[in-house]
XYZ file of C-alpha atoms in Angstrom:
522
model
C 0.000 0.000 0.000
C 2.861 2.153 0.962
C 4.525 1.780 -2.783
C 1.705 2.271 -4.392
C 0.939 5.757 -2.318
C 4.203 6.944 -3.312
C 3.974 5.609 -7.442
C 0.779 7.434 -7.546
C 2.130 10.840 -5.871
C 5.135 10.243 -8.802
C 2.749 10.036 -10.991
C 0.698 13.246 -9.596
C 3.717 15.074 -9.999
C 4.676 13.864 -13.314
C 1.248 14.862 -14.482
C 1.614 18.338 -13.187
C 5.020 18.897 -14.623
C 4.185 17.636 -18.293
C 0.924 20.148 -18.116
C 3.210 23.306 -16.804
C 5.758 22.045 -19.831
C 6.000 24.571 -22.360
C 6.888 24.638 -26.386
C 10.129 26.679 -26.923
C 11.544 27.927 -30.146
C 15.574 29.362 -30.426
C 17.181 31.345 -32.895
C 20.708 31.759 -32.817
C 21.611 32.719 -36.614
C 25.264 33.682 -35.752
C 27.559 30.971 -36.188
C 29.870 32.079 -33.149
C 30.783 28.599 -31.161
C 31.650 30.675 -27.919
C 27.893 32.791 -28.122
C 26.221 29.477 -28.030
C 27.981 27.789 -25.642
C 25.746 29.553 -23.240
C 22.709 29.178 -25.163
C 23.197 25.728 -25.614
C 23.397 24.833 -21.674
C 20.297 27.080 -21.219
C 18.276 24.999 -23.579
C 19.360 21.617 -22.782
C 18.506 22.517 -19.448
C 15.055 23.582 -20.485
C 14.389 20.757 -21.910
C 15.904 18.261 -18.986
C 12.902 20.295 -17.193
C 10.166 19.036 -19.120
C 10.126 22.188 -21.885
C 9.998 20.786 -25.314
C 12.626 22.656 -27.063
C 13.481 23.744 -30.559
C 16.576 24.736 -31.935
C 17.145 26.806 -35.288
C 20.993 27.240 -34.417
C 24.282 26.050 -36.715
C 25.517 23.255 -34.004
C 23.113 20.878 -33.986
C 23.538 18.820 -30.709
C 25.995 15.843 -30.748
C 23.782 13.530 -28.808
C 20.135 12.936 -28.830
C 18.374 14.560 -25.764
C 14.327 13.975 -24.926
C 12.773 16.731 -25.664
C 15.493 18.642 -27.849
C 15.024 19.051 -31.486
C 17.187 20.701 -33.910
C 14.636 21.920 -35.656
C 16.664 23.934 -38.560
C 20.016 23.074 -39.228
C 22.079 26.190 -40.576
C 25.322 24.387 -40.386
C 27.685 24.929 -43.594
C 25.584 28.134 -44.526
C 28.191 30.732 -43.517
C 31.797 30.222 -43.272
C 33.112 29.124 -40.078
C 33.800 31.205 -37.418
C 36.377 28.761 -35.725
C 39.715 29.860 -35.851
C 38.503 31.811 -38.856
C 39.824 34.968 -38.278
C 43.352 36.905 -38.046
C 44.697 38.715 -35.288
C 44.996 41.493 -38.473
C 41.248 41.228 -39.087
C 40.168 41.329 -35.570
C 42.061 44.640 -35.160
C 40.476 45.592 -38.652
C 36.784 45.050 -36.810
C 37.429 47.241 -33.925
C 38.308 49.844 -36.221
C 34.255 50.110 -36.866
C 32.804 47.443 -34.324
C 29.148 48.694 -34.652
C 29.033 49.091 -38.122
C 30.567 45.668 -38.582
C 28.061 44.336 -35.633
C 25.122 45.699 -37.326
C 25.992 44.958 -40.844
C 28.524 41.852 -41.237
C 27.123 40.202 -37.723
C 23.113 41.776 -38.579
C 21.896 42.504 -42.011
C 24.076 39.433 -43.475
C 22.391 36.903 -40.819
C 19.002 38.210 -41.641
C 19.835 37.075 -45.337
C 19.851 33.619 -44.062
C 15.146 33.739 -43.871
C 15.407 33.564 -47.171
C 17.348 30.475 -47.659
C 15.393 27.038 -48.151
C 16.082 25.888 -44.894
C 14.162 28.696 -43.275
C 11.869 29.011 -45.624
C 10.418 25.915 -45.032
C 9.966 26.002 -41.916
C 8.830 29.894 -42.174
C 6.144 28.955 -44.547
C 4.834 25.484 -42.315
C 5.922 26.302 -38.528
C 4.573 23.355 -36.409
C 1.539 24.072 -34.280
C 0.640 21.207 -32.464
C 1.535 22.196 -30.087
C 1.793 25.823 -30.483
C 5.220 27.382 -29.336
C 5.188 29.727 -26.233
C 7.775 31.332 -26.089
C 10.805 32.662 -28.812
C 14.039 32.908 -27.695
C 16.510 35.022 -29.834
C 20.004 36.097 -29.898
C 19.892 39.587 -30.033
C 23.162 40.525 -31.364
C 23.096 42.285 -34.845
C 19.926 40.901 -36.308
C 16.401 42.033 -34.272
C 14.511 40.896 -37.955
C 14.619 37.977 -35.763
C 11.918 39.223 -33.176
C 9.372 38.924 -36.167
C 9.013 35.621 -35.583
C 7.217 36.502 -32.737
C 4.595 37.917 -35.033
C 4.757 35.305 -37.587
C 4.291 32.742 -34.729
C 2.002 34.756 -32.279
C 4.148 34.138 -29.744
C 5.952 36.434 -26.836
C 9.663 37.259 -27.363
C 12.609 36.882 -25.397
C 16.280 37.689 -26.156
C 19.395 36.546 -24.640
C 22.461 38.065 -25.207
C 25.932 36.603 -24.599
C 27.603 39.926 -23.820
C 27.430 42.686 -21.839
C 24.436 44.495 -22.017
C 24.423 46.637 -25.093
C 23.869 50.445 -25.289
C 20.945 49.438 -27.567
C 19.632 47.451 -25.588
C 18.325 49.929 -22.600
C 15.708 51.717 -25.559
C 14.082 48.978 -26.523
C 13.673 47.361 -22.261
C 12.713 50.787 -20.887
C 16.097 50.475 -18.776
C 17.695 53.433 -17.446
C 20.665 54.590 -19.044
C 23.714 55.237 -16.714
C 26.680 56.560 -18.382
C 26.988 58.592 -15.645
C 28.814 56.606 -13.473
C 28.888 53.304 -15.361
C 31.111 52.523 -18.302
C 28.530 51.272 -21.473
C 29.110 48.549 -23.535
C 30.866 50.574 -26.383
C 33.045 52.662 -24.025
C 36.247 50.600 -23.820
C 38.066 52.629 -20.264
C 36.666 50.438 -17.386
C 35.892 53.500 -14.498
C 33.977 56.968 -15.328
C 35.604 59.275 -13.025
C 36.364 62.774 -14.552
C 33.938 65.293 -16.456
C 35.647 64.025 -19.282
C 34.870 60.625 -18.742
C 31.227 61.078 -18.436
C 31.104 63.290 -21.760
C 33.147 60.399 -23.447
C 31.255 57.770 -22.093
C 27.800 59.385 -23.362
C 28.865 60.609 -26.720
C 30.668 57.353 -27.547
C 27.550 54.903 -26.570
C 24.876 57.302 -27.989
C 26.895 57.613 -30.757
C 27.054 53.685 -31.332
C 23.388 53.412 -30.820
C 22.373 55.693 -33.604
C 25.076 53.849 -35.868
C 23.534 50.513 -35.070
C 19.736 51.423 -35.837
C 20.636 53.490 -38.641
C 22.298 50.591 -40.402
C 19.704 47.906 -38.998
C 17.031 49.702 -40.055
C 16.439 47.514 -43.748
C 15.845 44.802 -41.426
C 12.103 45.990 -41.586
C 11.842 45.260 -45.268
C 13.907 41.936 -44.864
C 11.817 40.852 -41.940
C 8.511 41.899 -44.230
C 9.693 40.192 -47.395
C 11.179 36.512 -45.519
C 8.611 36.289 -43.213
C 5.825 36.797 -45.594
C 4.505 39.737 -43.229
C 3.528 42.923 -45.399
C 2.082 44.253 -42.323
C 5.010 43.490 -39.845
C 5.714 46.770 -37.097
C 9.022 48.615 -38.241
C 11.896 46.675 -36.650
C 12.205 49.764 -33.868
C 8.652 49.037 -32.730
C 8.829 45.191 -32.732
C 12.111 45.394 -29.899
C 9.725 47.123 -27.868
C 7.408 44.027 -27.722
C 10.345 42.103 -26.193
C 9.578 40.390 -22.714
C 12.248 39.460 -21.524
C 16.182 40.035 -21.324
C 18.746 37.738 -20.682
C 22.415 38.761 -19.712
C 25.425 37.659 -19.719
C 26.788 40.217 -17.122
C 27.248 40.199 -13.467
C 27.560 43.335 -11.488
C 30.756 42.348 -10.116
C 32.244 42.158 -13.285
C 30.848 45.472 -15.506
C 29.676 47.229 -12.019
C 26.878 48.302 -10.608
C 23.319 49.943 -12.394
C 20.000 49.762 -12.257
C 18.157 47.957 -14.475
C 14.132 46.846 -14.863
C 13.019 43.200 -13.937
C 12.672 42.412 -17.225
C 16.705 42.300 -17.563
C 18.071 39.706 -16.097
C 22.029 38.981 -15.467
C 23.072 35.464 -15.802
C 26.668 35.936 -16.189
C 29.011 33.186 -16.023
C 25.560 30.679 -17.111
C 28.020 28.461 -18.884
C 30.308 27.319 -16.503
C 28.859 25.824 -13.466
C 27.428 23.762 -15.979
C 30.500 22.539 -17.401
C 31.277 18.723 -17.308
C 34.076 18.721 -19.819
C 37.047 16.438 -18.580
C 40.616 15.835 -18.813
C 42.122 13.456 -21.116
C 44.044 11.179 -19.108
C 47.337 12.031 -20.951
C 46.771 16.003 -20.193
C 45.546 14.990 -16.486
C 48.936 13.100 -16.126
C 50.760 16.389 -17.665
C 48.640 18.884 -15.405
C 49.337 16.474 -12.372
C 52.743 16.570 -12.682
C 53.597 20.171 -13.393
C 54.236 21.039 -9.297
C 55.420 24.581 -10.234
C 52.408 25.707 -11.621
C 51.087 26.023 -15.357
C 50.292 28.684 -17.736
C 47.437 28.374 -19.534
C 47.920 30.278 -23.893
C 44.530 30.883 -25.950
C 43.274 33.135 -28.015
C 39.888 31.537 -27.666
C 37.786 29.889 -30.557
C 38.295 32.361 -33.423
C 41.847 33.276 -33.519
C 45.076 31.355 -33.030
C 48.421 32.500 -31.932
C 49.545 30.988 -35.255
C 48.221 34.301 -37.044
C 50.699 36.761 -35.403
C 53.822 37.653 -36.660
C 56.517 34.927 -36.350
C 58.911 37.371 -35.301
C 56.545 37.729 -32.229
C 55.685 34.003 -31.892
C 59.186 33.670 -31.135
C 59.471 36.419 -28.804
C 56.687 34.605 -26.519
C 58.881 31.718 -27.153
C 61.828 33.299 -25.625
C 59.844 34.444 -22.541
C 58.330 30.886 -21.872
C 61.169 29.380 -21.497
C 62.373 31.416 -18.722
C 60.125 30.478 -16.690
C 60.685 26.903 -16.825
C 60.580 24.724 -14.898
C 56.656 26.341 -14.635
C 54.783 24.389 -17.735
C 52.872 26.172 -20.678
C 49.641 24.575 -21.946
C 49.376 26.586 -25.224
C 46.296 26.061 -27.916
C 47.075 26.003 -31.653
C 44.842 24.682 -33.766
C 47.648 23.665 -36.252
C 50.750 23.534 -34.662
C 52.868 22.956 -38.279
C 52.017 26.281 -38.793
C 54.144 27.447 -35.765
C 57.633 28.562 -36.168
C 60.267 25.793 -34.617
C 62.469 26.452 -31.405
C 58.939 25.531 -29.047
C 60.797 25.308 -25.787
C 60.710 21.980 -23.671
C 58.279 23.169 -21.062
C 55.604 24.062 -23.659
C 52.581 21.681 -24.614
C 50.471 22.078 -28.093
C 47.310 21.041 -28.423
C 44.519 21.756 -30.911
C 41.360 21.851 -28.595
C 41.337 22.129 -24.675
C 38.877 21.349 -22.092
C 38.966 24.981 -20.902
C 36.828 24.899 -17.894
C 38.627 21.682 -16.538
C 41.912 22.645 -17.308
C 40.983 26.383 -15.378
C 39.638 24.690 -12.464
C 42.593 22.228 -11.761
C 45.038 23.302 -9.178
C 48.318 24.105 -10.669
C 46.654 26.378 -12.713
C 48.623 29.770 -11.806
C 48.096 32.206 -15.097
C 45.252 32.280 -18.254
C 46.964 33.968 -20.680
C 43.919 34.891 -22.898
C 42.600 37.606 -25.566
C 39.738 38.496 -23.146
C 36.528 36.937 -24.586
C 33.814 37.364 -22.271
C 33.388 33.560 -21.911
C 36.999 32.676 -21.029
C 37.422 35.495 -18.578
C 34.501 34.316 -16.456
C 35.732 30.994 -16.757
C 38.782 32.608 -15.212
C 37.019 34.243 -12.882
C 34.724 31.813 -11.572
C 37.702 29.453 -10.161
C 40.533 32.213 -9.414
C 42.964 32.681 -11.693
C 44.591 35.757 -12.521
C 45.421 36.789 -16.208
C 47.525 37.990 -18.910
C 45.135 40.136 -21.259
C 46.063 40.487 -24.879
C 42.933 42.091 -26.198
C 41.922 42.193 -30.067
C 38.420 43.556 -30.892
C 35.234 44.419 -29.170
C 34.250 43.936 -25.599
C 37.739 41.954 -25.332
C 39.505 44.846 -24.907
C 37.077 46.569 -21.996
C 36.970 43.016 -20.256
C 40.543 43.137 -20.157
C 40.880 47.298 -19.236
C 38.456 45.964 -16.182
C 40.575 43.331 -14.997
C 43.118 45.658 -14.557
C 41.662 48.341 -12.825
C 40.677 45.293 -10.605
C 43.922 43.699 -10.310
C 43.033 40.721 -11.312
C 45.019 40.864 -14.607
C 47.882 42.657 -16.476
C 47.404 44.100 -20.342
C 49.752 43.558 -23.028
C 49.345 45.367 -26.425
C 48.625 43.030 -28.973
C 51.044 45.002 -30.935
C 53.756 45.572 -28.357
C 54.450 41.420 -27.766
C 57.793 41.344 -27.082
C 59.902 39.017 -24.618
C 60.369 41.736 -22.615
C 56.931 43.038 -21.990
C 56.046 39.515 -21.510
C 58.522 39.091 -19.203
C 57.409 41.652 -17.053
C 53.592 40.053 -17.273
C 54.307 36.535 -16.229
C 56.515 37.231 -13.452
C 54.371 40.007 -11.931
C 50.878 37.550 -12.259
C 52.989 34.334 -11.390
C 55.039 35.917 -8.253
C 52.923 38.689 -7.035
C 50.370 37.216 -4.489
C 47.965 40.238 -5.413
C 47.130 39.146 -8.605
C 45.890 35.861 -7.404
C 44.153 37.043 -4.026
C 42.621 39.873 -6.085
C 41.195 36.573 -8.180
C 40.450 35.268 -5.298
C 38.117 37.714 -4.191
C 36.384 38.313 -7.458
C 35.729 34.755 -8.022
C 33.943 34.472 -4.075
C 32.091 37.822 -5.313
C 30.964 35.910 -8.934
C 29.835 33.195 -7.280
C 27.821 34.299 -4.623
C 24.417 34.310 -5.499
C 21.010 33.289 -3.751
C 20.409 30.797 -7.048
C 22.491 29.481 -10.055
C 22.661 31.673 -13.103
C 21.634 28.197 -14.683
C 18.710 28.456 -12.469
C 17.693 32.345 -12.318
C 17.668 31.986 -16.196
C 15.675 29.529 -15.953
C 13.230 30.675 -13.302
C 12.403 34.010 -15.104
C 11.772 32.560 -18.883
C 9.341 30.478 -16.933
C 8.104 33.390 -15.146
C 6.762 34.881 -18.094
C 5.343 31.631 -19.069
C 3.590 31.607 -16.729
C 2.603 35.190 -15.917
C 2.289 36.595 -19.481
C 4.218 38.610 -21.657
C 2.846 41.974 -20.124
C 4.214 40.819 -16.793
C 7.985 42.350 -16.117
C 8.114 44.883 -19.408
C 8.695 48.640 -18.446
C 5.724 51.368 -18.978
C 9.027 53.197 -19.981
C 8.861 51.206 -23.735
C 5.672 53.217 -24.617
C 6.960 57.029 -23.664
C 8.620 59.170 -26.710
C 12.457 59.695 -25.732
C 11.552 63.624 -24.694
C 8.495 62.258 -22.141
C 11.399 59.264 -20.590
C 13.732 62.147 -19.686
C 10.976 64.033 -18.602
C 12.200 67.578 -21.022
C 7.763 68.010 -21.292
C 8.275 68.873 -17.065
C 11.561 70.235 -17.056
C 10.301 72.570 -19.814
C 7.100 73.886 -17.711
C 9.029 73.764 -14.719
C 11.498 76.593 -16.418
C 8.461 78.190 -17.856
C 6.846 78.458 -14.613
C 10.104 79.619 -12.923
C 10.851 82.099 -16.045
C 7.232 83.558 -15.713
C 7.475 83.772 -11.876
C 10.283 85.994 -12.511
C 8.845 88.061 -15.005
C 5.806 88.628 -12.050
C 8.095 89.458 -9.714
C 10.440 91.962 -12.201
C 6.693 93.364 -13.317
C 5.477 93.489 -9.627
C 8.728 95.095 -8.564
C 8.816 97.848 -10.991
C 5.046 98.910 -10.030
C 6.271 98.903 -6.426
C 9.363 101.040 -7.567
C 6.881 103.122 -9.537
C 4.267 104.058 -7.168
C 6.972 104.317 -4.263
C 9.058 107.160 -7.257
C 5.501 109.143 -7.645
C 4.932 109.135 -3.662
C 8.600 110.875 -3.068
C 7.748 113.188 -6.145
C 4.661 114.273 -4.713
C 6.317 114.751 -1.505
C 9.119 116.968 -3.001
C 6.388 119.020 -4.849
C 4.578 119.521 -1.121
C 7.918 120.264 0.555
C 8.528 123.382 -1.879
């Protein structure tokens, strides 16, 4: 009797979790492996919970998962993004990040609608059930957020950055480039008037550049969606839900944002369970005097700088033997010869187990927002050699925090590395600095696995309406309140004018009493 109370309570709460289950769609059009490494733990995740999931992504999952489908494949329709790009081009990007953000990584991923893949499924969508809820990247491409429309579904997005100056328009979020550094302002502190002048012109400037150029997405979104009628692509990011971060306020800082943004930062990692080959376990093991951990993360490779400077970092490696350098090169023929002894190659690393072991003393990395939360999260200290984008403010952070050192990515030489590795390897700050930072990361009242989680169900369950901002419906001039200020100056200048016009009667009447009193004194 007492089994078969306790298989029909199972069975209770099975019932009640497959009604509460939800249909999810995901649409990560930019083929950037280290963006949807956090997307992909957040939907597998989902749909351990019971969601049923679909994926429109280019990595289609490896192994079959209940309630995971890959719904689209886009894989082979853009050129890889793995160690597909050049130190050279990277610098090239930063040159004109937003324009290149909004155009290269935005207008050119809306393109892909229109190819056959998408079209099928744009023009026969399944509907039994119906999906509740759209998840998108928002990166470059909002034309995305029509499929809410085309679907009659609420929007989400989820962004695997820092939140973007962009971003605070369309959530109703305050802006706070008084005091905070935005996404496009690459100094990490906002002290000085000059500061706060930079910071604003340079992020309002980067906002205009990205809605000017985004702005055809309206007629791309119209025409590949098959929606004549669809809201202009402005209108349609105002109809977003829901916001999903990758920040954490003791990375980027402090600032207030609406419910409807949520930070998840770090996401990823917790969730890890990549592990060490036995052969690099055995290497790790045995390096007693600490390692030092090379990568330019997933789309460059220390093979595309200068040889003259490949051998420079050569030169300052082997100094510090007998401390061991785990260095990722995705083809290691193309490295110059003279690798010192201490140095290991390998094409791909477990990143988050190789972080996490304890001989790890230094990440030297190019400052992807991924990696250097990976860093963070289990305490080591870095060497920053930033390229492009937010690489080079994650770094600039770091710094101010003490929890790295920067190298110029044209200034490698075996001196200034030198001077890196044996201030991060022998000067405790670095690593208690670490230290702290990770126990600040960390500290949370729930997982960012979990608090992602909990708020896209939250507006399952609640209803699109349910965390969005009045703010998204007020004109820019009625959000920063210039309708009040302007009466309130109005007021204040026509007070004044009373009192000037009130005065000068006094003055008047009191200049014809003393003239009538001369006239009576003669």
């Amino acid at each position: 009797m007492k089994h078969q109370k306790a298989l029909f309570c199972v069975l209770v709460a099975l019932f009640i979790h497959a009604n509460d289950a939800s249909r999810i769609l995901g649409i990560f059009p930019y083929n950037g492996k280290s963006h949807f490494r956090m997307f992909d733990v957040l939907f597998k995740e989902l749909a351990k919970r019971g969601h049923q999931v679909d994926v429109i992504s280019h990595f289609p999952s490896k192994t079959p998962l209940a309630n995971y489908t890959d719904i689209v494949d886009l894989n082979g329709t853009l050129r890889t993004m793995v160690n597909g790009l050049t130190t050279d081009y990277g610098k090239y990007i930063e040159r004109s990040i937003t324009y290149f953000v909004a155009t290269t990584f935005g207008n050119d991923l809306c393109d892909l609608m229109r190819h056959e893949r998408m079209q099928k499924f744009i023009k026969n969508p399944p509907n039994d059930p119906p999906y509740d809820l759209i998840i998108v990247e928002y990166f470059g491409s909002p034309c995305y957020i029509g499929f809410g429309q085309l679907l009659n579904a609420p929007v989400a997005i989820i962004i695997s950055s820092m939140q973007m100056s962009f971003i605070d328009d369309m959530m109703g979020n305050p802006t706070s480039y008084a005091f905070l550094s935005g996404f496009n302002n690459n100094n990490a502190v906002v002290n000085t008037f000059f500061d706060r002048l930079w910071n604003f012109f340079i992020n309002y400037k980067s906002t205009w550049i990205f809605q000017h150029y985004t702005a055809e997405q309206t007629d791309m979104a119209k025409q590949y969606l098959g929606l004549p009628n669809l809201p202009d692509i402005r209108e349609l990011e105002k109809t977003v839900s829901l916001a999903i971060v990758n920040s954490h306020y003791s990375y980027y800082g402090i600032r207030p944002v609406t419910p409807a943004v949520i930070e998840v930062g770090g996401l990823h990692v917790g969730a890890d369970k990549s592990k060490l080959s036995p052969k690099l376990k055995e290497w790790l093991d045995m390096a007693s005097h600490g390692v030092v951990y090379f990568s330019l993360g997933s789309l460059m490779n220390i093979e595309t700088l200068p040889t003259e400077t490949i051998l420079q970092i050569y030169a300052s490696f082997a100094k510090i033997s007998p401390v061991k350098v785990l260095l990722k090169s995705a083809n290691a023929t193309k490295l110059p010869p003279g690798l010192p002894n201490n140095v290991l190659t390998l094409p791909w690393i477990p990143q988050v187990a190789v972080l996490k072991h304890p001989n790890m003393r230094v990440f030297v990395t190019h400052g992807g927002l991924m990696g250097t939360q990976e860093a963070i999260y289990y305490g080591v200290p870095m060497i920053g050699m930033p390229v492009f984008a937010d690489q080079i403010k994650n770094i600039n952070i770091l710094v101010e925090k003490n929890v790295a050192v920067l190298i110029d990515i044209d200034d490698i030489t075996e001196h200034t590395m030198d001077v890196a590795l044996n201030a991060v390897l022998y000067n405790p700050r670095y690593r208690e600095s670490a230290k702290t930072m990770s126990k600040m990361f960390r500290d949370r009242p729930m997982t960012a696995l979990d608090t992602a989680v909990y708020w896209i169900e939250y507006v399952l369950r609640n209803g699109p309406d349910s965390l969005r901002s009045a703010a998204v419906k007020l004109p820019w001039w009625k959000l920063h309140l210039l309708d009040v200020f302007v009466f309130l100056f109005a007021c204040f200048t026509f007070a004044i004018y009373l009192l000037i016009v009130l005065l000068n009667v006094v003055l008047a009447s009191f200049h014809k009493k003393v003239v009538r009193t001369e006239k009576k004194l003669k």
